[in-house]
Short mmCIF file of C-alpha atoms and ligand atoms in Angstrom, two decimals:
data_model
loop_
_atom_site.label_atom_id
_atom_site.label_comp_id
_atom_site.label_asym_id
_atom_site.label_seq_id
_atom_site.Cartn_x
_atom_site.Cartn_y
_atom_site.Cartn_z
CA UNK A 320 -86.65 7.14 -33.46
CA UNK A 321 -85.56 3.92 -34.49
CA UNK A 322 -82.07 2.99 -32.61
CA UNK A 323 -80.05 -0.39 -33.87
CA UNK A 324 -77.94 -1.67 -30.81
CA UNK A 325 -74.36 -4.12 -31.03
CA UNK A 326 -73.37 -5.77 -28.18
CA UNK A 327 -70.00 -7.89 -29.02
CA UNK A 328 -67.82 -6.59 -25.70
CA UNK A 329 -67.24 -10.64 -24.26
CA UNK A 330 -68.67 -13.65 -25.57
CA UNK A 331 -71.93 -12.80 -26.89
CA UNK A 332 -73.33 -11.64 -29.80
CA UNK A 333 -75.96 -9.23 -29.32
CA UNK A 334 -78.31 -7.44 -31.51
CA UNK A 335 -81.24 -5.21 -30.91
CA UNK A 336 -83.51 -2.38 -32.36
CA UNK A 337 -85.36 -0.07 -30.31
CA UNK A 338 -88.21 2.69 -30.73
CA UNK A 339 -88.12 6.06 -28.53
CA UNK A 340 -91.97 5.24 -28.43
CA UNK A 341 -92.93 2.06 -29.26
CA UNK A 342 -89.96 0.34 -26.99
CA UNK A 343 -88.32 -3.02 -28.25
CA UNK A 344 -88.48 -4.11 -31.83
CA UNK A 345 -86.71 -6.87 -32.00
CA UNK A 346 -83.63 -8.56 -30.32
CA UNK A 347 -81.24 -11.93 -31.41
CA UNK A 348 -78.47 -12.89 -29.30
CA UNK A 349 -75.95 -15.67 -30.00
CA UNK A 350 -74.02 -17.13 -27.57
CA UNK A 351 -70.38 -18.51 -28.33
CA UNK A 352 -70.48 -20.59 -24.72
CA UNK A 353 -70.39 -24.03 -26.55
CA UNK A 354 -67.40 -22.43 -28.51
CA UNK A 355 -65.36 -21.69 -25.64
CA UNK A 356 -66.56 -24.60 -23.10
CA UNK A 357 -64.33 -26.60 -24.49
CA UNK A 358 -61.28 -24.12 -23.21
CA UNK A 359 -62.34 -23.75 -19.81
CA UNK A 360 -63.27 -19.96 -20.59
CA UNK A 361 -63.52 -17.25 -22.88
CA UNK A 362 -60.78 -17.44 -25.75
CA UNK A 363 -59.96 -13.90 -26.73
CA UNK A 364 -59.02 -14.36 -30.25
CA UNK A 365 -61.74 -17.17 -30.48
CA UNK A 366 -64.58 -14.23 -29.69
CA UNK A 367 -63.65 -11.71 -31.87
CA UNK A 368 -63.45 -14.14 -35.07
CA UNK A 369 -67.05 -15.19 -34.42
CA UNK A 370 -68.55 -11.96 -33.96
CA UNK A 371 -67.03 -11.07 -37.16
CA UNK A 372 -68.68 -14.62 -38.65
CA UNK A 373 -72.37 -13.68 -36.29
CA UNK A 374 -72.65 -9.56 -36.60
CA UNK A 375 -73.77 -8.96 -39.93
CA UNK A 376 -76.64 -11.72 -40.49
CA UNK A 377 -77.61 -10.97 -36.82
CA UNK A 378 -78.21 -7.77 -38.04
CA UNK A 379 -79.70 -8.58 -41.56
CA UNK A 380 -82.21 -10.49 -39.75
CA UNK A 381 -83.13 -8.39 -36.79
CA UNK A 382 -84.08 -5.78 -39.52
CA UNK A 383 -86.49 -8.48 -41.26
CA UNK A 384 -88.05 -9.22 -37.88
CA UNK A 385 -88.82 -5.99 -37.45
CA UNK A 386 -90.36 -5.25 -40.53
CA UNK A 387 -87.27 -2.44 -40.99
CA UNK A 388 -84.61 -1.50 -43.58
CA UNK A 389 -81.46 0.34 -43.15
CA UNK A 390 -83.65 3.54 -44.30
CA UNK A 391 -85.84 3.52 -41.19
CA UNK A 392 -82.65 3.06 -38.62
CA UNK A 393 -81.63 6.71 -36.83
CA UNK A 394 -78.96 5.46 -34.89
CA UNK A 395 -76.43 3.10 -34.05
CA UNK A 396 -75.48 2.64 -31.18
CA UNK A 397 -72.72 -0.08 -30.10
CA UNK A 398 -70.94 -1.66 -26.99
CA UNK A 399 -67.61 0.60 -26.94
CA UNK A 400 -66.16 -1.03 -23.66
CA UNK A 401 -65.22 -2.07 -21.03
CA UNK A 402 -64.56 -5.49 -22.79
CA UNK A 403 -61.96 -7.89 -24.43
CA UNK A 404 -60.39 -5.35 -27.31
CA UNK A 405 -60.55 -7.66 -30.60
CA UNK A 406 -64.06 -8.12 -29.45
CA UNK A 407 -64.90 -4.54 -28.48
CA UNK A 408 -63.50 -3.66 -32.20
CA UNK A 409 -65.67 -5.59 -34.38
CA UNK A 410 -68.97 -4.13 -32.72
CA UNK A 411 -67.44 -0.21 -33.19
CA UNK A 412 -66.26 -1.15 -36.55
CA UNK A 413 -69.47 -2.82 -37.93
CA UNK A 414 -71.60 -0.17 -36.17
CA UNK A 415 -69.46 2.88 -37.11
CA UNK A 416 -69.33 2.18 -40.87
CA UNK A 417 -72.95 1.14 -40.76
CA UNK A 418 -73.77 4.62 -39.45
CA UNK A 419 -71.28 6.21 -41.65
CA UNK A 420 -73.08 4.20 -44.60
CA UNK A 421 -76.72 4.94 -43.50
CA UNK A 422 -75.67 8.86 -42.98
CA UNK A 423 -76.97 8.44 -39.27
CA UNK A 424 -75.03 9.39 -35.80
CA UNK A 425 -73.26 6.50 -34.02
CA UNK A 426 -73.01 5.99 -30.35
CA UNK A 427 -70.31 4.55 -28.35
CA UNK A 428 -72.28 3.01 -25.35
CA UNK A 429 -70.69 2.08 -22.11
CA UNK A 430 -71.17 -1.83 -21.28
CA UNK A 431 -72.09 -1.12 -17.47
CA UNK A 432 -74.33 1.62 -18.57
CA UNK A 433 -76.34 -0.63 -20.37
CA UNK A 434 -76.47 -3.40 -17.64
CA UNK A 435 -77.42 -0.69 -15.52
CA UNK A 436 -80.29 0.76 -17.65
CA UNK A 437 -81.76 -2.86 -18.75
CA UNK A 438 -84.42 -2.95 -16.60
CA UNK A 439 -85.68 0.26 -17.77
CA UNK A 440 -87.22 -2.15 -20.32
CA UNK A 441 -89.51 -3.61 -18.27
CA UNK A 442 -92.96 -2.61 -17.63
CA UNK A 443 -92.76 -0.97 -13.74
CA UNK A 444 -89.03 0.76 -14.98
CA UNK A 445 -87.72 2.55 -11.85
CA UNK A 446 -87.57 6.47 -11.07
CA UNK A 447 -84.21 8.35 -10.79
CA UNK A 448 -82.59 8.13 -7.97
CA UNK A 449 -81.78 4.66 -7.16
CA UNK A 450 -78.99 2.77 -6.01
CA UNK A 451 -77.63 0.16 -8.48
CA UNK A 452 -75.90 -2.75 -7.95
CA UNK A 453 -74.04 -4.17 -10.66
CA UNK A 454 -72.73 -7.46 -11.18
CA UNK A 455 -71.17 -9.00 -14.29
CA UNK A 456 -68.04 -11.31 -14.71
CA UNK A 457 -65.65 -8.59 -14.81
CA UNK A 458 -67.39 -6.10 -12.11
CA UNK A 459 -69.20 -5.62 -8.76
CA UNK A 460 -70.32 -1.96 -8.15
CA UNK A 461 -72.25 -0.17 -6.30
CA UNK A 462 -73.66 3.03 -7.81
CA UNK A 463 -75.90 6.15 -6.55
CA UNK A 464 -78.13 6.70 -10.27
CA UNK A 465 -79.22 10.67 -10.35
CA UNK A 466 -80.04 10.08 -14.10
CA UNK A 467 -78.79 9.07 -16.98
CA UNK A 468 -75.07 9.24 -17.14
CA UNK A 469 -74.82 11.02 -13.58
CA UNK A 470 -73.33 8.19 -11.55
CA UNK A 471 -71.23 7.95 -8.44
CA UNK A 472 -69.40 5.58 -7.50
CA UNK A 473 -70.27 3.81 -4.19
CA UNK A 474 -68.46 1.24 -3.89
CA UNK A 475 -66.33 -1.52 -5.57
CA UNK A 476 -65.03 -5.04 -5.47
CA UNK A 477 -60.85 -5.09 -4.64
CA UNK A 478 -60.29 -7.85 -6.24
CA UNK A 479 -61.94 -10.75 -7.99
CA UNK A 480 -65.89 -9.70 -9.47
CA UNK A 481 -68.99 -11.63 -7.93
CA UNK A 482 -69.19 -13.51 -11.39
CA UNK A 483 -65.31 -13.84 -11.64
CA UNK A 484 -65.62 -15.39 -8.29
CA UNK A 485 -68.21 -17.74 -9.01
CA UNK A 486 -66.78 -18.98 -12.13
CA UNK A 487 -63.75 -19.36 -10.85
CA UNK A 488 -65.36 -21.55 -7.83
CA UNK A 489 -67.23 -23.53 -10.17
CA UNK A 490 -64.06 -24.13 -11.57
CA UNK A 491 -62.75 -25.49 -8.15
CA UNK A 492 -65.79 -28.07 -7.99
CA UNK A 493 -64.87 -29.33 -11.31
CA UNK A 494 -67.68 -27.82 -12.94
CA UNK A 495 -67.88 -26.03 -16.75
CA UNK A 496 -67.91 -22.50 -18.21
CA UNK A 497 -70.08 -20.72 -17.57
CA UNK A 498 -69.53 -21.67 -13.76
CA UNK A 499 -72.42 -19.15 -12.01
CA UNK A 500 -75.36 -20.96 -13.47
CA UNK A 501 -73.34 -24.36 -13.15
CA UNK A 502 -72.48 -23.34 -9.73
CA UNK A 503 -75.84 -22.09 -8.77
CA UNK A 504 -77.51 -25.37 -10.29
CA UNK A 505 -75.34 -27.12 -7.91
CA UNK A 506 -76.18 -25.45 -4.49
CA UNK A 507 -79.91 -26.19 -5.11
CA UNK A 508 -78.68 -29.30 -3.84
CA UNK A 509 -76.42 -28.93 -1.30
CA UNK A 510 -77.37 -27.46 2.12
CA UNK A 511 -75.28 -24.54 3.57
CA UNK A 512 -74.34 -26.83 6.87
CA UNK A 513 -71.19 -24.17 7.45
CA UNK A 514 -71.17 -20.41 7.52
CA UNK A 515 -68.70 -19.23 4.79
CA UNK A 516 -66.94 -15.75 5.29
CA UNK A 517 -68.98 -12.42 4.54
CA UNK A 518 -65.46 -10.18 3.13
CA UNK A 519 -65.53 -7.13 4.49
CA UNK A 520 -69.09 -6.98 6.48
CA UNK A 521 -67.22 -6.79 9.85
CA UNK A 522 -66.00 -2.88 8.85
CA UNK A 523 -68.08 0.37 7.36
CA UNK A 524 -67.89 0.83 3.52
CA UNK A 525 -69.58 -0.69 0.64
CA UNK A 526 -65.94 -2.13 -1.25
CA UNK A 527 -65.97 -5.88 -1.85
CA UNK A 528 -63.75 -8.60 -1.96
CA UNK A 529 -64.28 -12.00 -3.17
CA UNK A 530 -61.17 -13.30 -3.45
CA UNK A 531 -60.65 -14.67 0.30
CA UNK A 532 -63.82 -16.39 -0.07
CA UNK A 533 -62.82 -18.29 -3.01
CA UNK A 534 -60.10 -19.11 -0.80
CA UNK A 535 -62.10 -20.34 1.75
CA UNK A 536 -64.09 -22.37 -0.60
CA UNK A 537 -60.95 -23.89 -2.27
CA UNK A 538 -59.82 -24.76 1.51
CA UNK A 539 -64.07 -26.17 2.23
CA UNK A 540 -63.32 -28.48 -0.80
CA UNK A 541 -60.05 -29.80 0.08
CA UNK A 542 -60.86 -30.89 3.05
CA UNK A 543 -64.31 -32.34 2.39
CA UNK A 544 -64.11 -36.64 0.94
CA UNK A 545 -65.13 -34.37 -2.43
CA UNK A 546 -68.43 -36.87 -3.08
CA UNK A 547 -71.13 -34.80 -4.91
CA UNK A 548 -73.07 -34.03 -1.76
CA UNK A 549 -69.51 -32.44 -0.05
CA UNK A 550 -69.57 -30.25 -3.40
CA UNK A 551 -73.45 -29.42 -3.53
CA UNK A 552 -73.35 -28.36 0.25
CA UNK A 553 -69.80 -26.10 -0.43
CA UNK A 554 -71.62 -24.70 -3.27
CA UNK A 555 -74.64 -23.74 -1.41
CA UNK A 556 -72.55 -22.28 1.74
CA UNK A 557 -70.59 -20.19 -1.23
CA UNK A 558 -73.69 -18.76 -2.96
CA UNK A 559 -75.01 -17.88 0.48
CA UNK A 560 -72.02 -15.90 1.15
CA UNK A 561 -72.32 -14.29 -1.82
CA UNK A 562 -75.71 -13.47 -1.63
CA UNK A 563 -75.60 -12.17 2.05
CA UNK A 564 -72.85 -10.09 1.13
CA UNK A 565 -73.88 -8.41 -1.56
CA UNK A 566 -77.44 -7.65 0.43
CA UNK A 567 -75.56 -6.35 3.76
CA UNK A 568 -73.43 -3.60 1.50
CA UNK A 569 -77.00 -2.99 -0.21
CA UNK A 570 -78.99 -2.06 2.54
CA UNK A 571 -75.91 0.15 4.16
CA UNK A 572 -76.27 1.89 0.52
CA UNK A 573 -79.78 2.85 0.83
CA UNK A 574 -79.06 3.58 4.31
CA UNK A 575 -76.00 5.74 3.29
CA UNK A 576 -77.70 7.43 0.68
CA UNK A 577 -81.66 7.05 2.22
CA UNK A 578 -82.89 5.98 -1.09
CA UNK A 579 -85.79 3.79 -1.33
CA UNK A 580 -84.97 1.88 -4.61
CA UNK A 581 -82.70 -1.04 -5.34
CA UNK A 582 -81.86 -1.86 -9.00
CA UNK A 583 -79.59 -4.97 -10.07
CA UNK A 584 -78.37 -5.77 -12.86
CA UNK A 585 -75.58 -7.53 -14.92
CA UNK A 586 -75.10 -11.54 -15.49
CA UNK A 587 -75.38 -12.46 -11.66
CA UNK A 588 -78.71 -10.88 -11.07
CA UNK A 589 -79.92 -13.86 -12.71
CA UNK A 590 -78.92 -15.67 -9.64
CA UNK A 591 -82.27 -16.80 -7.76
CA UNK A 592 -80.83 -16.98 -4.34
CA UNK A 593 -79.38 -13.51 -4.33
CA UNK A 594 -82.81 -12.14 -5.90
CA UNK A 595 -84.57 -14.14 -3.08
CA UNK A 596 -82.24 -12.76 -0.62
CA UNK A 597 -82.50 -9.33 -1.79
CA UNK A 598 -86.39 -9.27 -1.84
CA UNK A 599 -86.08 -10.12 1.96
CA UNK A 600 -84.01 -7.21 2.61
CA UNK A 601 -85.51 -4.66 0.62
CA UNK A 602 -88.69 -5.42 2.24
CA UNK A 603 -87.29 -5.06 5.48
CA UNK A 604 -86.27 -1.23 4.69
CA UNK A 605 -89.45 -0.67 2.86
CA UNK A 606 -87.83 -0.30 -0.56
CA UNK A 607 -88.47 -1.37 -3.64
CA UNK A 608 -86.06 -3.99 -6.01
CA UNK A 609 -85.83 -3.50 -9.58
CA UNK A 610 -84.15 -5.93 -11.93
CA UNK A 611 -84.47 -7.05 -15.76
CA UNK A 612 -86.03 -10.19 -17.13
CA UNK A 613 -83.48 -13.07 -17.08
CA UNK A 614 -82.46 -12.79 -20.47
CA UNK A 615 -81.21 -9.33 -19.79
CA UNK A 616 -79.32 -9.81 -17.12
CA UNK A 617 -76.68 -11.25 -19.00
CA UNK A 618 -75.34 -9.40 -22.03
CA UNK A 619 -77.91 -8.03 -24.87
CA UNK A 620 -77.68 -6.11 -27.42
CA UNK A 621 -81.75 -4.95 -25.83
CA UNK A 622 -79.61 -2.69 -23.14
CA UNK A 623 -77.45 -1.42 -25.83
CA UNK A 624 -79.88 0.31 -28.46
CA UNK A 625 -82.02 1.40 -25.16
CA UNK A 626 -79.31 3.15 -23.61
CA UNK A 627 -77.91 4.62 -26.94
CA UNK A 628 -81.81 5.72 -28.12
CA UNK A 629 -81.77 7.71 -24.56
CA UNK A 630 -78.38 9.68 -25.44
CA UNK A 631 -79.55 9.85 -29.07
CA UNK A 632 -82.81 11.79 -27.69
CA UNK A 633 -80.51 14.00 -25.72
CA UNK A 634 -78.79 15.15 -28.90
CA UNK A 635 -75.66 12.98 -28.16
CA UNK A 636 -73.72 11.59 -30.70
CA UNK A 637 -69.89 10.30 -31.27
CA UNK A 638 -67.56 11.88 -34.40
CA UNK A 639 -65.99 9.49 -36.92
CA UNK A 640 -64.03 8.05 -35.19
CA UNK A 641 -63.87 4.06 -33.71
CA UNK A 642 -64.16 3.89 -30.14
CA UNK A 643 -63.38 0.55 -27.67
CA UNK A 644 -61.91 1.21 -24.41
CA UNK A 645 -61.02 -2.09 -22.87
CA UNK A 646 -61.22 -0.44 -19.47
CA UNK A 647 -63.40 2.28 -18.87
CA UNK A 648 -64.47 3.65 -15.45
CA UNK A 649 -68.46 4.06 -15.25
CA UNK A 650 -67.77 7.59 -13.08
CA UNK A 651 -65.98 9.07 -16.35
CA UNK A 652 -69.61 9.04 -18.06
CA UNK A 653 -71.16 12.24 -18.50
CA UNK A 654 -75.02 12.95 -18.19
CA UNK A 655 -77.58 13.79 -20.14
O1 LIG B 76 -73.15 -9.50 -17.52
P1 LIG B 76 -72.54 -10.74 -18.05
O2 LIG B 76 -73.32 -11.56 -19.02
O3 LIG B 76 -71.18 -10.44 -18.73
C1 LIG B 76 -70.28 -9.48 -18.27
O4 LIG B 76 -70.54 -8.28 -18.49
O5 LIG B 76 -69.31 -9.93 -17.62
O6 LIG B 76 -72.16 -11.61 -16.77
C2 LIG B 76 -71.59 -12.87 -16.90
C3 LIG B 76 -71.35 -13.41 -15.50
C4 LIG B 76 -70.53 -14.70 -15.52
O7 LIG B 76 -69.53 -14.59 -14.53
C5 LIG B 76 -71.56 -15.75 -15.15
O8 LIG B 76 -71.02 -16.88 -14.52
C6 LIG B 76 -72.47 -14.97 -14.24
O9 LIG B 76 -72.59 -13.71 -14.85
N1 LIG B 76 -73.81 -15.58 -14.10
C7 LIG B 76 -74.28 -16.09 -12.92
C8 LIG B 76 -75.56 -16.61 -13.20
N2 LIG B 76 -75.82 -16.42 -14.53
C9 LIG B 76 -74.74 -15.78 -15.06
N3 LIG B 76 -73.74 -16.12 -11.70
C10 LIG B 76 -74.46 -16.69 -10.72
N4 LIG B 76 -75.68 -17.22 -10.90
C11 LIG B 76 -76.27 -17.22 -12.11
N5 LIG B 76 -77.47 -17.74 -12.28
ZN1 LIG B 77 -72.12 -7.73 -19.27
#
């Protein structure tokens, strides 16, 4: 079963086709950071035009790579939130009158769902149940995985998300968009010469909150003589915060739930410190860490036709209709 994937919910254009058997066919991705550097961030408006420029040849030519036409595709699946809404709309439109066109089913795919299942297409996937941590620019969660679909919700961030937070730090130092690989680039050269807070360690529960550290940070800066060493070094005591963090409410989750495996995924768990810092941990409780090659840990449209060929298998399939819901909790999924 041959399963076409759109990923269009932020700034990213993502296309992929997948096989029930034979895995990944093919997969483009074209990223609209150069676009929106020049804003600081992500403009809205800006995203959705370019998808609508990007989708179809993406598509056109992911079929050619693959040595596929339209006649082989059974399913499309597509990114139906959560996400930026003009964006969102262009990926259900395209994909929903594909399928309608084609005479196949169309799938509205959760974004975090897809994070969450990426690195399911690696080649030592991980066994259900695990504990997943996901973090992306717009959220930090903590999930128990019982299969596809069946996921509770640990724990989640109050406030600002781990990549929210370190783009919006990066900001601080003066640094571009995308600010987490800026940002990370950065602390490779600093040295973490003052402890940073760890939100919400001192207390049980596996919420977050990064917003006081940013604080912090903004406060580090200030009164630092701001030369590029003061910046590296803040930087570095920031991502170590981060990274300590997010491994202290990780081992209380496989603690709280006494699983043994450890999945991240989603644009930060690209981040090499918080990988490193993770290893250490998970080692520590005898556990095992899971995550997807670096190009999939930011968005893909790889994730997308993987997790929509797995619901398409279990004889799921959407109506007519357009879905893209801008916000959409990850608990309201249903399984498989
Ligand atoms: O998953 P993703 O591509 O998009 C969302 O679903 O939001 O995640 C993007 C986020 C951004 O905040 C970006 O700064 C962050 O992931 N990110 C990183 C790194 N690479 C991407 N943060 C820290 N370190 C990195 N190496
Ligand atoms: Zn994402």
């Amino acid at each position: 079963m041959y399963v076409l994937g759109i990923e269009t919910s932020c700034d990213e254009t993502g296309v992929a086709i997948y096989h029930s058997e034979q895995g990944l066919c093919s997969h483009l991705l074209y990223s609209q950071v150069d676009m929106h550097s020049e804003y600081g961030g992500v403009v809205p408006e800006l995203a959705s035009r370019d998808h609508i420029r990007k989708l179809v040849p993406l598509i056109k030519q992911c079929l050619q790579e693959s040595r596929l036409t339209s006649n082989d595709i059974n399913g499309v699946a597509y990114t139906a939130g959560p996400g930026l809404m003009g964006a969102l709309l262009v990926g259900a439109a395209t994909a929903r009158s594909l399928a309608w066109t084609w005479q196949v089913p169309a799938l509205a795919v959760h974004h975090m769902e897809g994070h969450l299942l990426a690195p399911m297409l690696e080649e030592n996937p991980p066994e259900f149940p695990f504990v997943a941590l996901l973090i992306s620019g717009g959220h930090t969660l903590l999930v128990r995985v019982e299969g596809i679909g069946h996921y509770q919700l640990l724990g989640e961030s109050l406030d600002d998300a781990a990549g929210e937070a370190f783009d919006k730090t990066a900001k601080m130092l003066g640094l571009g968009y995308p600010g987490g690989p800026k940002l990370s680039a950065l602390a490779e050269q600093g040295i973490a010469k003052t402890k940073f807070p760890r939100p919400m360690t001192d207390r049980p529960g596996l919420e977050f909150s990064f917003s006081g550290l940013k604080t912090f940070t903004l406060n580090a800066v200030n009164a630092s003589e701001k030369t590029d060493q003061d910046k590296a070094d803040v930087a570095a005591a920031f991502q170590q915060a981060v990274a300590e963090t997010l491994s202290i409410k990780c081992k209380r989750a496989l603690q709280q739930t006494g699983l043994k495996r450890l999945v991240i995924a989603g644009g930060v768990s690209a981040n090499k410190q918080i990988r490193a810092c993770l290893t250490e941990m998970v080692a520590k409780e005898n556990a095992q860490l899971y995550f997807p090659r670096l190009q999939f840990c930011t968005d893909n449209g790889a994730m997308i036709a993987y997790a929509g060929c797995q619901r398409l298998m279990a004889g799921q399939q959407q109506g007519l209709e357009i879905h893209a819901r801008p916000r959409w909790p990850i608990s309201e999924l249903s399984g498989c």
